[in-house]
Structure formats: C-alpha cells, structure tokens
Amino acid sequence: ATQMAATYERGMKMVQSETGTSAKQMGVFSDQVKALSIATGIGTTDITNGLYDVLSASFKGKEAMQVLTLATKDSVIGMTDAKITANALTVVLRAFSVPAKDFVAVNGEMQRTVTAGKMSMAQYASAVSKTSSVAVQYHDTMEDMNAIMATLTSNGIKNANIAGTDYNNLLKVLNGNTKSVAEKSHALNPAFNENAFAAMDVAHKVSYLNSMIVTHGHNIAEVIGKQQNAAAAFTVLSQHAGDYATNLKNLSNQQKN
C-alpha cells in the first residue's frame, strides 16, 4: 500500500509539472481522484494517467473532472484503461468543439456507437482519435462519423481501426474531391446532377452514387479511382443503407434529446 501511494504521488507530481496546474488545484484533483477510484474500483494511478490526458487537452477545474469522471466510467464499462478512454473523449470533445453542457450526451453517443457496432471501447477509442480530425476537416458531423463506424464494423469490416481508415479515405474522396467525382459520374451517366451531388451530405452522396452509377452497371472505382479503403466503405454503406440510416437516426435523435 505504501508503494502504491508513493507511485500515485509521483504520478500526480508529474501531471502537475507537465501540465502547469497549480498546487492548490492539484490538491483538489487529488481528493477527487481518490474518491473516483473508490466509486469505480479503478486504481488511482490509472485515473491519474487519464487526468494527464484531460489536462493536456486544456480542460480545467470542474470541466476537467467531469470529463475524467466520464472517461473513467467508460473504462469500467469497456474494461480498458482510463487513459485510453480519456484520450478518445477529449479528442472528440475538442475536435467538434462540444460545450460543457453536452459532455454527457456526447459520451453517451460514443457508448452507443460501440454497442451498435462490432468493436470494443478500446478499439473505438483508438479509431476515433484518428477519424475526428478528418471528419472536422471535411465537414462531416460527429453523428455521421459514428454511424458509419458502427455500420462498417457490424457489416464485415474487420475492426474499428480498419473501419476508421476506410471512413477517412471515403470522406477525403466524397467531400474533399467532390468536383472530380461529380464530373466523372456525369460522364458515365448524363442524368447525374453534379450541383445536387455537391450539396449532399455523406449519406446522400453514397446513396446517390449507388443509384446513379453502380446500379447502372459501373464500378465505383471508375469515379473514385483506385481507392480500396474508400471503395470498401462505400460498398458496405450502400449495401447496408438501412443499418446506416438507422444508426444515423438513433445517434442524431439521442443528441437532440
């Protein structure tokens, strides 16, 4: 017990030193970390590692503790380290500029994404740490990102990390190279409406390309090029459009509640 206490104290000092948190605030955090450990059964050292990620993401005071508490409870549910869940939650909250009042709702959405898909919390956490920035860069929503991740992993994509790579590549093609995709699609099918396509969200772009290109006898590679990861995501989403729509609706409705 003495050794564990010493390890904990060293960890807290490291957090203070590397995040620039005041001694007074660290004293408050120390009491709260111990209480959280008792409430969840997660060791103080593990929670301290999560605290480091939360503070490193520039969360302060009460907000930092709220995020840490959510992440620690996620680690219990997902049977993984608090550091892993803390990193995932902070990445999502910061990437999508989530206000404090919505922290709980977003955390709940992350949990439901794991449940809807075929992945563990640790696998989701690893993937979402990479997909969030791409989603924001190419103007996709958090709900759509999560709906796609859930749909891909529950319909044949091997794991969340591969699904994340597939999602990133699909988004870069559809939202980052829209003009080229639209022009190639129009050349294959003159009825293809380029302006309408450009204004669509990801879900409708996938559906429109499927109906106007694939069902007319063409391969999606003819318009997106040799993008195997993007093609894999497109194929699953177009073939399991019902699952995709259900996941997107459920996640979006939960966020509104």
CSV table of C-alpha atoms in Angstrom, one decimal:
chain,number,residue,atom,x,y,z
A,1,ALA,CA,0.0,0.0,0.0
A,2,THR,CA,2.9,2.4,0.8
A,3,GLN,CA,4.5,1.7,-2.5
A,4,MET,CA,1.2,2.3,-4.4
A,5,ALA,CA,0.7,5.6,-2.5
A,6,ALA,CA,4.2,6.6,-3.5
A,7,THR,CA,3.6,5.7,-7.1
A,8,TYR,CA,0.4,7.8,-7.0
A,9,GLU,CA,2.1,10.8,-5.5
A,10,ARG,CA,4.9,10.6,-8.1
A,11,GLY,CA,2.2,10.4,-10.9
A,12,MET,CA,0.4,13.5,-9.6
A,13,LYS,CA,3.6,15.5,-9.3
A,14,MET,CA,4.4,14.5,-12.9
A,15,VAL,CA,0.9,15.7,-14.0
A,16,GLN,CA,1.3,19.0,-12.2
A,17,SER,CA,4.8,19.5,-13.6
A,18,GLU,CA,3.9,18.7,-17.2
A,19,THR,CA,0.5,20.5,-17.3
A,20,GLY,CA,1.4,23.6,-15.3
A,21,THR,CA,-1.5,23.0,-12.9
A,22,SER,CA,-1.3,24.9,-9.6
A,23,ALA,CA,-0.5,23.1,-6.4
A,24,LYS,CA,-3.8,24.2,-4.9
A,25,GLN,CA,-5.8,22.8,-7.9
A,26,MET,CA,-3.8,19.6,-7.8
A,27,GLY,CA,-4.8,19.2,-4.2
A,28,VAL,CA,-8.4,19.4,-5.2
A,29,PHE,CA,-7.8,16.9,-8.1
A,30,SER,CA,-6.0,14.5,-5.7
A,31,ASP,CA,-9.0,14.3,-3.4
A,32,GLN,CA,-11.4,13.9,-6.4
A,33,VAL,CA,-9.2,11.2,-8.0
A,34,LYS,CA,-9.2,9.2,-4.7
A,35,ALA,CA,-13.0,9.5,-4.4
A,36,LEU,CA,-13.4,8.5,-8.1
A,37,SER,CA,-11.2,5.4,-7.5
A,38,ILE,CA,-13.3,4.3,-4.6
A,39,ALA,CA,-16.5,4.8,-6.6
A,40,THR,CA,-15.4,3.0,-9.7
A,41,GLY,CA,-12.8,0.5,-8.5
A,42,ILE,CA,-10.3,1.8,-10.9
A,43,GLY,CA,-6.8,2.4,-9.4
A,44,THR,CA,-5.6,5.9,-8.7
A,45,THR,CA,-2.6,5.5,-10.9
A,46,ASP,CA,-4.8,4.6,-13.9
A,47,ILE,CA,-7.1,7.5,-13.2
A,48,THR,CA,-4.1,9.9,-12.8
A,49,ASN,CA,-2.9,8.8,-16.3
A,50,GLY,CA,-6.4,9.8,-17.6
A,51,LEU,CA,-6.2,13.1,-15.7
A,52,TYR,CA,-2.9,13.9,-17.6
A,53,ASP,CA,-4.7,13.5,-20.9
A,54,VAL,CA,-7.6,15.6,-19.8
A,55,LEU,CA,-5.5,18.4,-18.6
A,56,SER,CA,-3.2,18.2,-21.6
A,57,ALA,CA,-6.3,18.8,-23.8
A,58,SER,CA,-6.7,22.1,-21.9
A,59,PHE,CA,-9.7,21.2,-19.8
A,60,LYS,CA,-9.7,23.0,-16.4
A,61,GLY,CA,-11.2,22.7,-13.0
A,62,LYS,CA,-14.8,21.3,-12.9
A,63,GLU,CA,-14.9,20.6,-16.6
A,64,ALA,CA,-11.7,18.6,-16.3
A,65,MET,CA,-13.1,16.5,-13.5
A,66,GLN,CA,-16.4,16.0,-15.4
A,67,VAL,CA,-14.5,14.7,-18.4
A,68,LEU,CA,-12.3,12.5,-16.3
A,69,THR,CA,-15.2,11.0,-14.4
A,70,LEU,CA,-17.0,10.1,-17.7
A,71,ALA,CA,-13.8,8.6,-19.2
A,72,THR,CA,-13.2,6.6,-16.0
A,73,LYS,CA,-16.7,5.2,-16.0
A,74,ASP,CA,-16.2,4.4,-19.7
A,75,SER,CA,-13.1,2.4,-18.9
A,76,VAL,CA,-15.1,0.3,-16.4
A,77,ILE,CA,-17.8,-0.4,-19.0
A,78,GLY,CA,-15.3,-1.1,-21.7
A,79,MET,CA,-12.8,-2.9,-19.5
A,80,THR,CA,-9.9,-0.8,-20.7
A,81,ASP,CA,-7.6,1.9,-19.3
A,82,ALA,CA,-8.9,5.3,-18.2
A,83,LYS,CA,-6.0,6.8,-20.2
A,84,ILE,CA,-7.4,5.3,-23.4
A,85,THR,CA,-11.0,6.4,-22.9
A,86,ALA,CA,-9.8,9.9,-21.6
A,87,ASN,CA,-7.8,10.4,-24.8
A,88,ALA,CA,-10.7,9.4,-27.0
A,89,LEU,CA,-13.3,11.6,-25.2
A,90,THR,CA,-11.0,14.6,-25.1
A,91,VAL,CA,-10.2,14.3,-28.8
A,92,VAL,CA,-13.9,14.1,-29.8
A,93,LEU,CA,-14.9,17.0,-27.4
A,94,ARG,CA,-12.1,19.2,-28.7
A,95,ALA,CA,-12.4,18.3,-32.4
A,96,PHE,CA,-16.1,19.0,-32.6
A,97,SER,CA,-16.0,22.0,-30.1
A,98,VAL,CA,-18.5,20.4,-27.8
A,99,PRO,CA,-19.8,22.7,-25.0
A,100,ALA,CA,-19.7,21.5,-21.4
A,101,LYS,CA,-23.5,21.1,-21.3
A,102,ASP,CA,-23.2,18.4,-23.9
A,103,PHE,CA,-20.3,16.4,-22.5
A,104,VAL,CA,-22.6,13.7,-21.1
A,105,ALA,CA,-24.7,13.4,-24.3
A,106,VAL,CA,-21.6,13.0,-26.4
A,107,ASN,CA,-20.1,10.4,-24.1
A,108,GLY,CA,-23.4,8.5,-24.3
A,109,GLU,CA,-23.3,8.7,-28.1
A,110,MET,CA,-19.8,7.2,-28.0
A,111,GLN,CA,-21.0,4.3,-25.8
A,112,ARG,CA,-24.0,3.7,-28.1
A,113,THR,CA,-21.7,3.7,-31.2
A,114,VAL,CA,-19.7,0.8,-29.6
A,115,THR,CA,-22.9,-1.1,-28.8
A,116,ALA,CA,-24.3,-0.6,-32.3
A,117,GLY,CA,-21.1,-1.6,-34.0
A,118,LYS,CA,-18.8,-4.6,-33.5
A,119,MET,CA,-16.0,-3.2,-31.5
A,120,SER,CA,-14.7,-2.7,-28.0
A,121,MET,CA,-14.4,0.7,-26.3
A,122,ALA,CA,-10.6,0.4,-26.6
A,123,GLN,CA,-10.9,-0.2,-30.4
A,124,TYR,CA,-13.3,2.6,-30.9
A,125,ALA,CA,-11.1,4.9,-28.8
A,126,SER,CA,-8.1,4.1,-31.0
A,127,ALA,CA,-10.0,4.7,-34.2
A,128,VAL,CA,-11.9,7.8,-33.2
A,129,SER,CA,-8.7,9.5,-32.2
A,130,LYS,CA,-7.8,9.5,-35.9
A,131,THR,CA,-11.2,10.0,-37.5
A,132,SER,CA,-12.3,13.0,-35.6
A,133,SER,CA,-9.9,15.5,-37.1
A,134,VAL,CA,-10.6,14.2,-40.6
A,135,ALA,CA,-14.4,14.5,-40.0
A,136,VAL,CA,-14.0,18.1,-39.0
A,137,GLN,CA,-11.6,18.9,-41.9
A,138,TYR,CA,-14.1,17.6,-44.4
A,139,HIS,CA,-17.2,18.9,-42.7
A,140,ASP,CA,-18.8,15.7,-41.6
A,141,THR,CA,-20.8,15.5,-38.4
A,142,MET,CA,-19.9,13.5,-35.3
A,143,GLU,CA,-23.2,11.6,-35.6
A,144,ASP,CA,-22.4,10.6,-39.2
A,145,MET,CA,-18.8,9.6,-38.3
A,146,ASN,CA,-20.1,7.4,-35.5
A,147,ALA,CA,-23.0,6.0,-37.6
A,148,ILE,CA,-20.5,5.0,-40.3
A,149,MET,CA,-18.1,3.4,-37.8
A,150,ALA,CA,-20.9,1.4,-36.3
A,151,THR,CA,-22.2,0.3,-39.7
A,152,LEU,CA,-18.8,-0.7,-41.1
A,153,THR,CA,-17.8,-2.7,-38.1
A,154,SER,CA,-21.1,-4.6,-37.8
A,155,ASN,CA,-21.1,-5.5,-41.5
A,156,GLY,CA,-17.9,-7.1,-42.3
A,157,ILE,CA,-15.1,-4.6,-41.8
A,158,LYS,CA,-12.6,-6.5,-39.7
A,159,ASN,CA,-12.1,-4.0,-36.8
A,160,ALA,CA,-12.6,-0.4,-35.8
A,161,ASN,CA,-9.1,0.8,-36.9
A,162,ILE,CA,-9.6,-0.5,-40.4
A,163,ALA,CA,-13.1,1.0,-40.4
A,164,GLY,CA,-11.6,4.3,-39.4
A,165,THR,CA,-9.1,4.2,-42.2
A,166,ASP,CA,-11.9,3.3,-44.7
A,167,TYR,CA,-14.0,6.2,-43.3
A,168,ASN,CA,-11.2,8.7,-43.6
A,169,ASN,CA,-10.5,7.7,-47.2
A,170,LEU,CA,-14.1,7.8,-48.2
A,171,LEU,CA,-14.6,11.2,-46.7
A,172,LYS,CA,-11.5,12.6,-48.4
A,173,VAL,CA,-12.9,11.3,-51.8
A,174,LEU,CA,-16.5,12.4,-51.4
A,175,ASN,CA,-16.1,15.6,-49.5
A,176,GLY,CA,-12.5,16.5,-50.5
A,177,ASN,CA,-12.6,15.6,-54.1
A,178,THR,CA,-16.2,16.3,-54.9
A,179,LYS,CA,-15.8,18.1,-58.2
A,180,SER,CA,-13.8,15.3,-59.8
A,181,VAL,CA,-16.1,12.6,-58.6
A,182,ALA,CA,-19.1,14.5,-59.9
A,183,GLU,CA,-17.6,15.2,-63.3
A,184,LYS,CA,-16.6,11.5,-63.8
A,185,SER,CA,-20.1,10.4,-62.6
A,186,HIS,CA,-21.8,12.8,-65.1
A,187,ALA,CA,-19.6,11.5,-67.9
A,188,LEU,CA,-20.8,7.9,-67.1
A,189,ASN,CA,-24.4,8.9,-66.6
A,190,PRO,CA,-25.6,12.3,-68.1
A,191,ALA,CA,-28.5,12.3,-65.7
A,192,PHE,CA,-26.1,12.7,-62.8
A,193,ASN,CA,-26.7,16.1,-61.2
A,194,GLU,CA,-23.3,17.5,-60.3
A,195,ASN,CA,-24.7,20.5,-58.4
A,196,ALA,CA,-27.1,18.5,-56.3
A,197,PHE,CA,-24.4,15.9,-55.5
A,198,ALA,CA,-22.0,18.7,-54.3
A,199,ALA,CA,-24.7,19.9,-51.8
A,200,MET,CA,-25.3,16.4,-50.3
A,201,ASP,CA,-24.1,15.1,-47.0
A,202,VAL,CA,-22.1,11.8,-47.0
A,203,ALA,CA,-25.1,9.6,-46.5
A,204,HIS,CA,-26.9,11.0,-49.5
A,205,LYS,CA,-23.7,11.0,-51.7
A,206,VAL,CA,-23.3,7.3,-51.1
A,207,SER,CA,-26.9,6.6,-51.9
A,208,TYR,CA,-26.9,8.8,-55.0
A,209,LEU,CA,-23.7,7.3,-56.4
A,210,ASN,CA,-25.1,3.9,-55.8
A,211,SER,CA,-28.3,4.6,-57.6
A,212,MET,CA,-26.8,6.6,-60.5
A,213,ILE,CA,-23.6,4.8,-61.1
A,214,VAL,CA,-23.4,1.3,-59.6
A,215,THR,CA,-26.9,0.2,-60.4
A,216,HIS,CA,-26.3,1.3,-64.0
A,217,GLY,CA,-23.6,-1.3,-64.4
A,218,HIS,CA,-20.5,0.8,-63.5
A,219,ASN,CA,-17.9,0.1,-60.8
A,220,ILE,CA,-17.4,2.7,-58.1
A,221,ALA,CA,-13.7,2.7,-58.9
A,222,GLU,CA,-14.5,4.4,-62.2
A,223,VAL,CA,-15.4,7.6,-60.3
A,224,ILE,CA,-13.3,7.4,-57.1
A,225,GLY,CA,-10.1,5.8,-58.6
A,226,LYS,CA,-8.1,3.1,-57.1
A,227,GLN,CA,-9.1,3.9,-53.5
A,228,GLN,CA,-9.5,0.5,-52.0
A,229,ASN,CA,-10.3,1.7,-48.5
A,230,ALA,CA,-12.8,4.2,-49.7
A,231,ALA,CA,-14.4,1.6,-52.0
A,232,ALA,CA,-14.7,-0.8,-49.1
A,233,ALA,CA,-16.5,1.7,-47.0
A,234,PHE,CA,-18.8,2.7,-50.0
A,235,THR,CA,-19.7,-0.9,-50.7
A,236,VAL,CA,-20.7,-1.7,-47.1
A,237,LEU,CA,-22.7,1.6,-46.7
A,238,SER,CA,-24.5,1.2,-50.0
A,239,GLN,CA,-25.3,-2.5,-49.3
A,240,HIS,CA,-26.4,-1.8,-45.8
A,241,ALA,CA,-28.1,1.5,-46.2
A,242,GLY,CA,-30.9,0.5,-43.8
A,243,ASP,CA,-28.4,-0.1,-41.0
A,244,TYR,CA,-26.6,3.1,-41.8
A,245,ALA,CA,-29.8,5.1,-41.8
A,246,THR,CA,-31.0,3.5,-38.5
A,247,ASN,CA,-27.7,4.2,-36.8
A,248,LEU,CA,-27.6,7.8,-38.0
A,249,LYS,CA,-31.1,8.4,-36.9
A,250,ASN,CA,-30.6,6.9,-33.5
A,251,LEU,CA,-27.4,8.8,-32.8
A,252,SER,CA,-28.8,12.1,-34.1
A,253,ASN,CA,-32.1,11.7,-32.1
A,254,GLN,CA,-30.1,11.0,-28.9
A,255,GLN,CA,-28.1,14.1,-29.4
A,256,LYS,CA,-31.2,16.2,-29.7
A,257,ASN,CA,-32.8,14.8,-26.5
